[in-house]
Tab-separated table of C-alpha atoms in Angstrom:
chain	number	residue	atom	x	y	z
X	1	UNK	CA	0.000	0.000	0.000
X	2	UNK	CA	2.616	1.824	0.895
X	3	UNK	CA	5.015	1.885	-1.961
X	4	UNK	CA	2.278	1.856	-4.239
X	5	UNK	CA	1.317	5.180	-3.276
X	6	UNK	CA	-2.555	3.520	-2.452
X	7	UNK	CA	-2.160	6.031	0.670
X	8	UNK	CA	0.579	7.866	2.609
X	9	UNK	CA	1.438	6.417	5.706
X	10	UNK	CA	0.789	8.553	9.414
X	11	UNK	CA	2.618	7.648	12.450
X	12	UNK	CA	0.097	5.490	13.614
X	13	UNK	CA	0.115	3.271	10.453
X	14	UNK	CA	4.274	3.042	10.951
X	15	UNK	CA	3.533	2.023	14.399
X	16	UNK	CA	0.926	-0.806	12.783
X	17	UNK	CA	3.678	-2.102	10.471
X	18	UNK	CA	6.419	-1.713	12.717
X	19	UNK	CA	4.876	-3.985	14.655
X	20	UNK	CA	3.664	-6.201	12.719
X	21	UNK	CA	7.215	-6.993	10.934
X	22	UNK	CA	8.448	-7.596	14.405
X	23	UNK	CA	5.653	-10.292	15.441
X	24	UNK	CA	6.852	-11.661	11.369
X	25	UNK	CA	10.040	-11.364	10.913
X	26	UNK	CA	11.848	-9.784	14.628
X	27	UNK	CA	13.070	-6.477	16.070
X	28	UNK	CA	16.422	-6.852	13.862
X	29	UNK	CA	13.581	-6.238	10.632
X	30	UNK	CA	11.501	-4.321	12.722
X	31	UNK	CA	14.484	-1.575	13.654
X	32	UNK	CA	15.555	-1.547	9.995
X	33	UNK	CA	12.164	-0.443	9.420
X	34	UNK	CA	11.950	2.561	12.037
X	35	UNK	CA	15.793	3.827	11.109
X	36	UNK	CA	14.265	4.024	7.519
X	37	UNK	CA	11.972	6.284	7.956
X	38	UNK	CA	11.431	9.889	7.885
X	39	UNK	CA	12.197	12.212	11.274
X	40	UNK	CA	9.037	13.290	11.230
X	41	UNK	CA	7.723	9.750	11.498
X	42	UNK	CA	9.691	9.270	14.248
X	43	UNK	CA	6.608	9.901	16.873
X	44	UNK	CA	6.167	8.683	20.234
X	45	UNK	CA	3.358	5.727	18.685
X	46	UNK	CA	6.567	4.262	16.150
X	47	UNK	CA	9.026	4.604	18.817
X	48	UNK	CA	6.647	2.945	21.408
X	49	UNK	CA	6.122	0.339	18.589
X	50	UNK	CA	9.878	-0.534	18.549
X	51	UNK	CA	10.044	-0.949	22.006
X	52	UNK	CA	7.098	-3.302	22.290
X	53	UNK	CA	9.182	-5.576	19.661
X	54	UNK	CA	12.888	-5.421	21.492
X	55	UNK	CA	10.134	-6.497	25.240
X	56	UNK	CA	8.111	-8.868	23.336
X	57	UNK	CA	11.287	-10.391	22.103
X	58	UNK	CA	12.829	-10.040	25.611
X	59	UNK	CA	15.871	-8.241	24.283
X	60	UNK	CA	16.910	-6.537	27.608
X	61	UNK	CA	19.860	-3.947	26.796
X	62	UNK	CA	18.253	-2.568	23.704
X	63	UNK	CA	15.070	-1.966	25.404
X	64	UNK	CA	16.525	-0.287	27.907
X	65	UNK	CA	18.375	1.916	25.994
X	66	UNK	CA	15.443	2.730	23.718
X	67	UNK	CA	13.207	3.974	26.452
X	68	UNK	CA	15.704	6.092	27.776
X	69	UNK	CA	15.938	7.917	24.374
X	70	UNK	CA	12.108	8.200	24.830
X	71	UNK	CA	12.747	9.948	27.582
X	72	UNK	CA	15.002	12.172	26.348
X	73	UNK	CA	12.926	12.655	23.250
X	74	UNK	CA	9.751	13.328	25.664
X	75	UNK	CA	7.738	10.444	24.550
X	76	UNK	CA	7.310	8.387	27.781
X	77	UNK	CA	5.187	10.322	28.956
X	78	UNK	CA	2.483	7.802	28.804
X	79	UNK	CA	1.943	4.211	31.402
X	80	UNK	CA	1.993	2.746	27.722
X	81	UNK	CA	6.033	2.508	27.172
X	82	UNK	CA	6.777	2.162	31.491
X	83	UNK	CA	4.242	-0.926	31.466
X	84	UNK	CA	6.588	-2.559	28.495
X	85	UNK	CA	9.478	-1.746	30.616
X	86	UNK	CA	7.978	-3.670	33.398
X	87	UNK	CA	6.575	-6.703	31.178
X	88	UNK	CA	10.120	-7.115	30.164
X	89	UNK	CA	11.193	-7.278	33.693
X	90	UNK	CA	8.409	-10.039	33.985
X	91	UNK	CA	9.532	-12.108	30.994
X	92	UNK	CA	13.095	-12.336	31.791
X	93	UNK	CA	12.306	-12.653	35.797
X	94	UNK	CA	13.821	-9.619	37.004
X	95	UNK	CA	10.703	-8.931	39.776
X	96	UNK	CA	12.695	-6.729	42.167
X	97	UNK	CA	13.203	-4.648	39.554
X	98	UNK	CA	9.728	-3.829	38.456
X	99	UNK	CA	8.420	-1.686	41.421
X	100	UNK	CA	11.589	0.553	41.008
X	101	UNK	CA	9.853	1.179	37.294
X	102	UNK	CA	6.629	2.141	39.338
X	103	UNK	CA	8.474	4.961	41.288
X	104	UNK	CA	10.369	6.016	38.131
X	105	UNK	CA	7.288	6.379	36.382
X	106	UNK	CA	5.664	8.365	39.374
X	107	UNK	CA	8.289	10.507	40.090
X	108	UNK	CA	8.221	11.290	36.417
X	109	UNK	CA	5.099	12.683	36.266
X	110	UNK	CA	3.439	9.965	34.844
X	111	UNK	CA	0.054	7.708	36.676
X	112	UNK	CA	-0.010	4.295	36.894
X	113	UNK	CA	-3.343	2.649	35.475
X	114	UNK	CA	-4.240	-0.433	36.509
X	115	UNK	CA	-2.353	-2.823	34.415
X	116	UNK	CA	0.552	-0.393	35.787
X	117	UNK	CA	-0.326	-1.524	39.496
X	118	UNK	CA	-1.124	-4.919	38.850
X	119	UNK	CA	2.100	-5.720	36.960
X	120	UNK	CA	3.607	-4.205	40.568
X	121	UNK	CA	1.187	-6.622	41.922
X	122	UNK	CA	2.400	-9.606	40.547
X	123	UNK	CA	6.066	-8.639	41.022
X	124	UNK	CA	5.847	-8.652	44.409
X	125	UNK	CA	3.667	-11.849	44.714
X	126	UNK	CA	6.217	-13.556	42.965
X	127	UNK	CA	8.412	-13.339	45.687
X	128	UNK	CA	6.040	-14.261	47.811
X	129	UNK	CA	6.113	-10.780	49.254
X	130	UNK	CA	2.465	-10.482	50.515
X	131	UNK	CA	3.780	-6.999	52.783
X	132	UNK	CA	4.400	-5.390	49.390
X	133	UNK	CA	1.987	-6.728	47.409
X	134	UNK	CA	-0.829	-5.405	50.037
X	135	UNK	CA	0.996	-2.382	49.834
X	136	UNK	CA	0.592	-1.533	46.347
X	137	UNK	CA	-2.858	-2.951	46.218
X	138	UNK	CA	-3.387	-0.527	48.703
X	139	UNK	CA	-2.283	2.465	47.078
X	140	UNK	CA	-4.113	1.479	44.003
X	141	UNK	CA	-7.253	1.097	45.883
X	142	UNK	CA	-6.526	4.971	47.038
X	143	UNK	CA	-5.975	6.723	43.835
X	144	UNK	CA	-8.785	8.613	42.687
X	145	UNK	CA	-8.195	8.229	38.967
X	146	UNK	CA	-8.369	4.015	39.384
X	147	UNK	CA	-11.795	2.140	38.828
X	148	UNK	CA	-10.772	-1.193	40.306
X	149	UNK	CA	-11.185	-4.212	38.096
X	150	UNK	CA	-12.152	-7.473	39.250
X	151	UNK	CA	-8.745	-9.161	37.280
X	152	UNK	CA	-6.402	-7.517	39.858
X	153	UNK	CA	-8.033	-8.858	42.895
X	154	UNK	CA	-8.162	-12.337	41.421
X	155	UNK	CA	-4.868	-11.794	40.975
X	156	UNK	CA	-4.251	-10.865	44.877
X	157	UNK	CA	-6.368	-13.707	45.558
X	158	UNK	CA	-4.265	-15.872	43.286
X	159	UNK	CA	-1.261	-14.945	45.698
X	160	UNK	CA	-2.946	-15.590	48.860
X	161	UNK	CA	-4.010	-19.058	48.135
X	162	UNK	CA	0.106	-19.909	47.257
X	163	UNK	CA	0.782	-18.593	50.216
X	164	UNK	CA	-2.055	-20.306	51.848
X	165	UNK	CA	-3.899	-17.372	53.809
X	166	UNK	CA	-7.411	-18.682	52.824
X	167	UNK	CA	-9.408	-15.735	54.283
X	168	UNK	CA	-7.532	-12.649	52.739
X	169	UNK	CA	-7.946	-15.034	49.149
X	170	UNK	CA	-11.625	-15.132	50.147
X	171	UNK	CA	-12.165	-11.303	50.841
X	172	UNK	CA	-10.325	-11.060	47.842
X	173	UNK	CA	-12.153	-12.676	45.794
X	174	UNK	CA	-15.451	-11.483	47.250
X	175	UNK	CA	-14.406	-8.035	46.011
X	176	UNK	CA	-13.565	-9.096	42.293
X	177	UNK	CA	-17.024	-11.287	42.355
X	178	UNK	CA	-19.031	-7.648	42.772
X	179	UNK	CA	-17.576	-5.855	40.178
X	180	UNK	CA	-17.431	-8.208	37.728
X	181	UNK	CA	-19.362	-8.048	34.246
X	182	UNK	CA	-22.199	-10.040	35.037
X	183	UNK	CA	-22.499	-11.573	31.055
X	184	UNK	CA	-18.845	-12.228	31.241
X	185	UNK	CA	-17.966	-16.245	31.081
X	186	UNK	CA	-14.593	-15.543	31.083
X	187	UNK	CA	-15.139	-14.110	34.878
X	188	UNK	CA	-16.557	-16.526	36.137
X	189	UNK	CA	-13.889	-19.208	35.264
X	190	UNK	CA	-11.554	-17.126	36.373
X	191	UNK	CA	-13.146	-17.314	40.054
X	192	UNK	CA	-14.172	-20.659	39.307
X	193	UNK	CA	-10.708	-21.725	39.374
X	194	UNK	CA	-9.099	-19.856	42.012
X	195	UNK	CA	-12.022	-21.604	44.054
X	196	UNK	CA	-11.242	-24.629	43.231
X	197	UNK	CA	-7.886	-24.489	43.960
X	198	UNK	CA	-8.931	-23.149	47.644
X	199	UNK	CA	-10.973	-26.497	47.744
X	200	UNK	CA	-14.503	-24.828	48.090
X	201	UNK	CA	-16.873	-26.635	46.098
X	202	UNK	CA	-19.679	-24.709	47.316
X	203	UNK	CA	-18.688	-21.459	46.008
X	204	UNK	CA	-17.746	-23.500	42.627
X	205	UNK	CA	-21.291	-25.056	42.217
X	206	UNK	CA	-22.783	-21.767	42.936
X	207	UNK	CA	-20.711	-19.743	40.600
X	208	UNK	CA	-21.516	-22.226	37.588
X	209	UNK	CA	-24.775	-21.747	38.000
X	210	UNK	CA	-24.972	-18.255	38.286
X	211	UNK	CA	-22.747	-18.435	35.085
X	212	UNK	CA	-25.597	-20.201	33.155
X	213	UNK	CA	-28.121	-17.911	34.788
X	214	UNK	CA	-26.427	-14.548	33.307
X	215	UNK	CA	-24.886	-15.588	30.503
X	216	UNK	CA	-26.309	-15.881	27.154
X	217	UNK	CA	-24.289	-18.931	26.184
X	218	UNK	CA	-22.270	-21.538	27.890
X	219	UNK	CA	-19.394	-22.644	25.590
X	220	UNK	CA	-17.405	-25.428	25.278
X	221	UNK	CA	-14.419	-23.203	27.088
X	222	UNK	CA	-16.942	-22.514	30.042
X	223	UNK	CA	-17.624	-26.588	30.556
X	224	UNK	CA	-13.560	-27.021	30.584
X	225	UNK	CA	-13.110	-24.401	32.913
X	226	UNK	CA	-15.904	-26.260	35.436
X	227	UNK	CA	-14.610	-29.819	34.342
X	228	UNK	CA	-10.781	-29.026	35.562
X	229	UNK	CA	-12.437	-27.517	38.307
X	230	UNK	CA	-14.325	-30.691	39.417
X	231	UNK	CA	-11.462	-32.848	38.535
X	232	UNK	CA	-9.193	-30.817	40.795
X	233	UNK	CA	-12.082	-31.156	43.824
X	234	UNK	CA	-11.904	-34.973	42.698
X	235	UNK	CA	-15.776	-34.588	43.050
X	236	UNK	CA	-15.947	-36.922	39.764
X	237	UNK	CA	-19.446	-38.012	40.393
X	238	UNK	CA	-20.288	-34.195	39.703
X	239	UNK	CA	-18.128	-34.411	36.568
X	240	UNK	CA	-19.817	-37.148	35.414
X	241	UNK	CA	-23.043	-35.131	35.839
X	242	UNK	CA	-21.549	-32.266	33.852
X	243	UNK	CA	-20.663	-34.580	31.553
X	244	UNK	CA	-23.914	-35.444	30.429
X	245	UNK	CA	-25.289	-31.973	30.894
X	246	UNK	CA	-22.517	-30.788	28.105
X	247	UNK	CA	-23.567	-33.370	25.852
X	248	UNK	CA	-26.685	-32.335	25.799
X	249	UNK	CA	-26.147	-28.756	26.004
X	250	UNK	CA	-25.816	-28.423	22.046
X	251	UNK	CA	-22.446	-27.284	21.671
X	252	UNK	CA	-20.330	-27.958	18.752
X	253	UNK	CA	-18.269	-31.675	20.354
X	254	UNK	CA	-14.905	-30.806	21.299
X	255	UNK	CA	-12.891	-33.451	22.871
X	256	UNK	CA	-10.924	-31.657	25.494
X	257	UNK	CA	-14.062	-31.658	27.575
X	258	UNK	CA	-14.536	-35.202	28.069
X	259	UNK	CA	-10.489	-35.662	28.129
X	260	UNK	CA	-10.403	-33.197	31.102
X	261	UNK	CA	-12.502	-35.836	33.114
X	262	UNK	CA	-9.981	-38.392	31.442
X	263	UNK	CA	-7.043	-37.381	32.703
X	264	UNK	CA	-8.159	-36.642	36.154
X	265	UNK	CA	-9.408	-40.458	36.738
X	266	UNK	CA	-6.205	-40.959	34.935
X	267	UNK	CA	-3.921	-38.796	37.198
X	268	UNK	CA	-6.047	-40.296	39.920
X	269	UNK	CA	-4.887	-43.931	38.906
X	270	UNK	CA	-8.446	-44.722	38.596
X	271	UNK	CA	-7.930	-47.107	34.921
X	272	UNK	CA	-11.017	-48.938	35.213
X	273	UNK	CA	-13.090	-45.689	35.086
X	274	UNK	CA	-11.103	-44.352	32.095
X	275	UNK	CA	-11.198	-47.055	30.094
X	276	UNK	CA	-15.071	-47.154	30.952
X	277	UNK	CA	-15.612	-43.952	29.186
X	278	UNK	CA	-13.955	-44.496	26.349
X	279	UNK	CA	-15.923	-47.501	25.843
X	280	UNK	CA	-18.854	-45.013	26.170
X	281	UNK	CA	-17.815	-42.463	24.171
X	282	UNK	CA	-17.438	-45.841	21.499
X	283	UNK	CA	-21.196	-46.860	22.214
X	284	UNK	CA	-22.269	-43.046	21.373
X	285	UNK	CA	-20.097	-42.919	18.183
X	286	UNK	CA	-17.596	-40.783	19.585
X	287	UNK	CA	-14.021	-42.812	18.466
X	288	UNK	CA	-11.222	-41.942	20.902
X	289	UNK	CA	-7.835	-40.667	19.758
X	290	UNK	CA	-4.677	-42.294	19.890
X	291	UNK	CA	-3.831	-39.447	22.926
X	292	UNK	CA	-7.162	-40.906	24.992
X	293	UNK	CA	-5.623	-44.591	25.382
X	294	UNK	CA	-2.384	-43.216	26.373
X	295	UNK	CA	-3.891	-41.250	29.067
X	296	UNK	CA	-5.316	-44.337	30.522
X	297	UNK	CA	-2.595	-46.557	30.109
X	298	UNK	CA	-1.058	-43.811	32.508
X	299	UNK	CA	-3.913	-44.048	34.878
X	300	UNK	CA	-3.395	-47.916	34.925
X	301	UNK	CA	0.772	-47.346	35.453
X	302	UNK	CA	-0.366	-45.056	38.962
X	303	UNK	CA	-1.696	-48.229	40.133
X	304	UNK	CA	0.973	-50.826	38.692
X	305	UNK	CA	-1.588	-52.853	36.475
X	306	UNK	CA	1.057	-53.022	33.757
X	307	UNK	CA	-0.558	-55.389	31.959
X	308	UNK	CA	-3.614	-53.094	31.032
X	309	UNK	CA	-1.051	-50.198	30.924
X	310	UNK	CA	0.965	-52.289	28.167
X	311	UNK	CA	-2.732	-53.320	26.073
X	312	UNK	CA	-4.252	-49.389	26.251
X	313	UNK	CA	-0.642	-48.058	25.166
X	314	UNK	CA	-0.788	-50.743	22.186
X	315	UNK	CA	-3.898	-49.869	21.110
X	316	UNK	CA	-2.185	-45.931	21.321
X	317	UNK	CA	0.113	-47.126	18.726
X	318	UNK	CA	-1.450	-48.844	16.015
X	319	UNK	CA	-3.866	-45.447	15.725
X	320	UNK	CA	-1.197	-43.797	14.555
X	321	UNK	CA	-1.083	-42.330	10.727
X	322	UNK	CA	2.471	-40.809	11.407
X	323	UNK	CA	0.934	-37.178	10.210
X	324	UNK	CA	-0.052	-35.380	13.001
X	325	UNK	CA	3.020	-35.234	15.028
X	326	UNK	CA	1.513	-36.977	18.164
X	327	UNK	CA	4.070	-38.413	20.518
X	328	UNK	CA	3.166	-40.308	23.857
X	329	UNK	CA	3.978	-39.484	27.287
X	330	UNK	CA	7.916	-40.575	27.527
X	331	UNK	CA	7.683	-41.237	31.321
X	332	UNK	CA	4.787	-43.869	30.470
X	333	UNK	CA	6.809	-44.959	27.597
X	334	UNK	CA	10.387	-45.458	29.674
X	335	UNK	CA	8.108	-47.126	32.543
X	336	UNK	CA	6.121	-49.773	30.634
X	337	UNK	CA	9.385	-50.369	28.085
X	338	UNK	CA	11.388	-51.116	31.582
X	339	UNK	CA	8.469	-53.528	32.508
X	340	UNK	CA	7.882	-55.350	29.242
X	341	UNK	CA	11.421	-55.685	29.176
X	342	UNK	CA	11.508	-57.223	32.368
X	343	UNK	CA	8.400	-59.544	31.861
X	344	UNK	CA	7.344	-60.143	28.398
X	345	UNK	CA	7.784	-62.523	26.036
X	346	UNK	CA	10.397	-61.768	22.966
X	347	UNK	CA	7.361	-62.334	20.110
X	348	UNK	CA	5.921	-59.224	22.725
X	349	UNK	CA	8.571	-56.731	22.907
X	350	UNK	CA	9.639	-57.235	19.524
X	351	UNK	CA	6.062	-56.376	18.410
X	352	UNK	CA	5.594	-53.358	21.204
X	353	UNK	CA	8.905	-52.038	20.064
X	354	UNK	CA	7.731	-52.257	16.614
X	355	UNK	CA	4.575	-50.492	16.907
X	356	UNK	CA	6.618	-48.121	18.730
X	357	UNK	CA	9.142	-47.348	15.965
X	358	UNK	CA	6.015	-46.171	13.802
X	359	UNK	CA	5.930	-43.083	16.700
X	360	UNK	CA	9.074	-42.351	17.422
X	361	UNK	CA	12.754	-42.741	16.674
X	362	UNK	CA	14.380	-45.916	17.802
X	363	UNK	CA	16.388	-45.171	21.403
X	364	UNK	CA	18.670	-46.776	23.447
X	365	UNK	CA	15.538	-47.703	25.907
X	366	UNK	CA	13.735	-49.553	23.566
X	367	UNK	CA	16.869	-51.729	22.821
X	368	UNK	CA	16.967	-52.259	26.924
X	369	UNK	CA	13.529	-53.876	26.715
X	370	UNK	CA	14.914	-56.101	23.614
X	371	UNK	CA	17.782	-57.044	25.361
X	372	UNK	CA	16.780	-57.714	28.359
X	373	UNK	CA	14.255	-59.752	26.741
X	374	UNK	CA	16.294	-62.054	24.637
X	375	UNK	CA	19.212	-62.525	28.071
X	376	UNK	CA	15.976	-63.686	30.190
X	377	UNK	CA	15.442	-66.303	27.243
X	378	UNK	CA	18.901	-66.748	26.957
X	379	UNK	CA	18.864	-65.886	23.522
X	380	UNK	CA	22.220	-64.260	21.792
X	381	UNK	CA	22.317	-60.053	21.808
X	382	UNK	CA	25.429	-59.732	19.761
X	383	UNK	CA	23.190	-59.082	16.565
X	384	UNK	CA	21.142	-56.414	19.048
X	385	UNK	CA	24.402	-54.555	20.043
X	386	UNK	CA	25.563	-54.495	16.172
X	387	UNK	CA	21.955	-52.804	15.345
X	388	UNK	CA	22.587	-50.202	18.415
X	389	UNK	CA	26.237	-48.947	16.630
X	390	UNK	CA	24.770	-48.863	13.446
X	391	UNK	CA	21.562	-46.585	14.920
X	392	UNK	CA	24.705	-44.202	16.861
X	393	UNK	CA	23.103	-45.378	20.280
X	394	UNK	CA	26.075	-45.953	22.478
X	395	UNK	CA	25.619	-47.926	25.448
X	396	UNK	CA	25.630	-46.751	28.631
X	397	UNK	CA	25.750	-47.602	32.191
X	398	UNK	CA	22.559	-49.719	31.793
X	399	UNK	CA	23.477	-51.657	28.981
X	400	UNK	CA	26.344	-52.507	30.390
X	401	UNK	CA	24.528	-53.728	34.437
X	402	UNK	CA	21.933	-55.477	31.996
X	403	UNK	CA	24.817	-57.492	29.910
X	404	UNK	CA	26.009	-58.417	33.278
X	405	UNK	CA	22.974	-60.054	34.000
X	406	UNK	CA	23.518	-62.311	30.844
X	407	UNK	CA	27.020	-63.485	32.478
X	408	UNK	CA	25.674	-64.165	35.843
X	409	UNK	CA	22.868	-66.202	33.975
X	410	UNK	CA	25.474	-68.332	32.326
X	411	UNK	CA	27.346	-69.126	35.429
């Protein structure tokens, strides 16, 4: 458009492109950009632009040294470039340094707005510094240009449950609760959550349902939020209910709803339960994933029923098409390739390891399990060795305590 003289550009459609080579192509294409054009140009929206890319990018010394010639050029005199300043600090972990930002931009002449304070906020509950972080929330709550938002005292809240004061999270939370936007999902989840992870079911249930009550739609985003929730109260026969409220609710079917309540009774070792929905989700003519039997052949490994663990991670494998870049867990992987190397019969591991091969690259573990295999059979492993040089898999302290076990076998 540019070059084609379609229109001339203004500062504020620099700033645009400036920023949008950056997110394309980085602040190296980005800064080639701004030095290109004209002085005039050169406003405080391009140069704020520029300094967005070098934070988002996390490049620390040239954003530092670009704000200060906003300074001197008089164009930080807006929260605008000071909040990027402080984001950076956040991305590259630098907390300490963020409320010394705050000051700057203070004694500067310059208010905070909120996202000002609650960056501060943050920065000071990372640290677990709840002094400072009441503090600031403090003076935020006094200045007479702020509207608290609910976000920052879910925020606070967020803070107090890590640090385990469960009444200040629930004041806290009380407060962002009444000044919510009532037709806001995204709100309630929020809350929802932090709830949850304070363990309070009640306030959960009630929540959801004064979701559905206010909102004109409940997504499929809204039933994740309240499935992790459940799952994380381990009140699964409630999930279960949700379940079959979602599936008749009329939204589009996505499968990370169902595979939250999955992978709970997975992570909760509970196997049977898994592999009972799937078969349900089969019987509605719903066809799991490959990803769905590997998360219950983990819930069978919590619970050492390696045998079921070994079948559901088979079944895993031979779904794959080898397009769609799926891998399986590598723990599971390392811990049933250990056991089926331990216990199962050659014709077994040779055809696990097979499968496996489809998946992923061949590794030194899954030549373990092949070994191992063949010594407890006492069956030669010369040929197995020869196969691992001629992959570049060297052996290793294992190999060499699991050959040992073929020379105690002889003797």
């Amino acid at each position: 458009m540019g070059s084609k003289g379609i229109c001339a550009f203004s500062p504020s459609d620099h700033a645009v492109q400036l920023d949008l080579i950056g997110r394309v192509r980085g602040h190296d294409s980005a800064e080639s950009y701004f030095n290109d054009m004209s002085d005039q140009d050169k406003t405080d929206k391009t140069y704020g632009a520029l300094l967005n890319c070098y934070v988002r990018e996390r490049v620390a010394d040239k954003s530092l040294s670009h704000m200060q010639k906003m300074k001197e050029l008089g164009f930080a005199s807006s929260p605008l470039s000071y909040n990027d300043l402080m984001c950076l600090y956040t991305n590259i972990s630098e907390y300490e340094k963020i409320p010394t930002v705050l000051i700057e931009m203070k004694d500067n002449g310059v208010s905070p707005d909120n996202f000002s304070y609650r960056i501060c906020i943050n920065s000071y509950g990372a640290r677990s510094d709840i002094d400072g972080m009441e503090k600031v929330l403090q003076e935020m709550e006094d200045q007479p240009h702020i509207v608290m938002d609910w976000n920052t005292y879910a925020v606070v809240a967020n803070f107090y449950i890590k640090a385990s004061l469960t009444d200040k999270a629930l004041d806290a939370l009380k407060k962002s609760e009444e000044i919510i936007d009532k037709e806001d999902a995204l709100c309630y989840n929020h809350l929802i959550s932090l709830y949850a992870s304070l363990g309070n079911k009640t306030e959960v249930m009630r929540l959801w349902e004064l979701e559905k009550a206010s909102c004109k739609r409940v997504i499929n985003r809204d039933y994740i939020t309240m499935m992790s929730a459940l799952v994380k109260l381990e009140e699964f026969e409630e999930a279960d209910k949700l379940l079959e409220e979602w599936e008749s609710s009329g939204n589009n079917y996505d499968l990370r709803v169902p595979n939250t309540l999955l992978l709970g009774y997975s992570q909760k070792g509970l196997g049977e339960k898994a592999e009972k929905m799937l078969e349900n989700r089969v019987e509605k003519g719903k066809v799991p994933t490959k990803n769905c039997w590997g998360i219950v052949a983990g819930g069978y490994l919590q619970k050492d029923n390696m045998e079921n663990a070994v079948r559901c991670m088979k079944t895993s494998l031979s779904l794959h098409d080898g397009n769609d870049g799926w891998r399986p867990n590598p723990k599971v992987l390392s811990k049933i390739l250990r056991w089926i190397g331990d216990n199962g019969k050659i014709e077994e591991v040779e055809a696990f390891v097979g499968l496996l091969k489809t998946v992923i690259p061949t590794n030194r573990e899954m030549y373990h399990a092949l070994i191992k295999a063949n010594i407890r059979e006492g069956k030669e492993v010369d040929g197995l060795l020869e196969s691992m040089k001629t992959d570049k898999i060297d052996e290793d302290k294992e190999t060499e305590k699991i050959l040992s076990s073929r020379q105690e076998k002889a003797v």
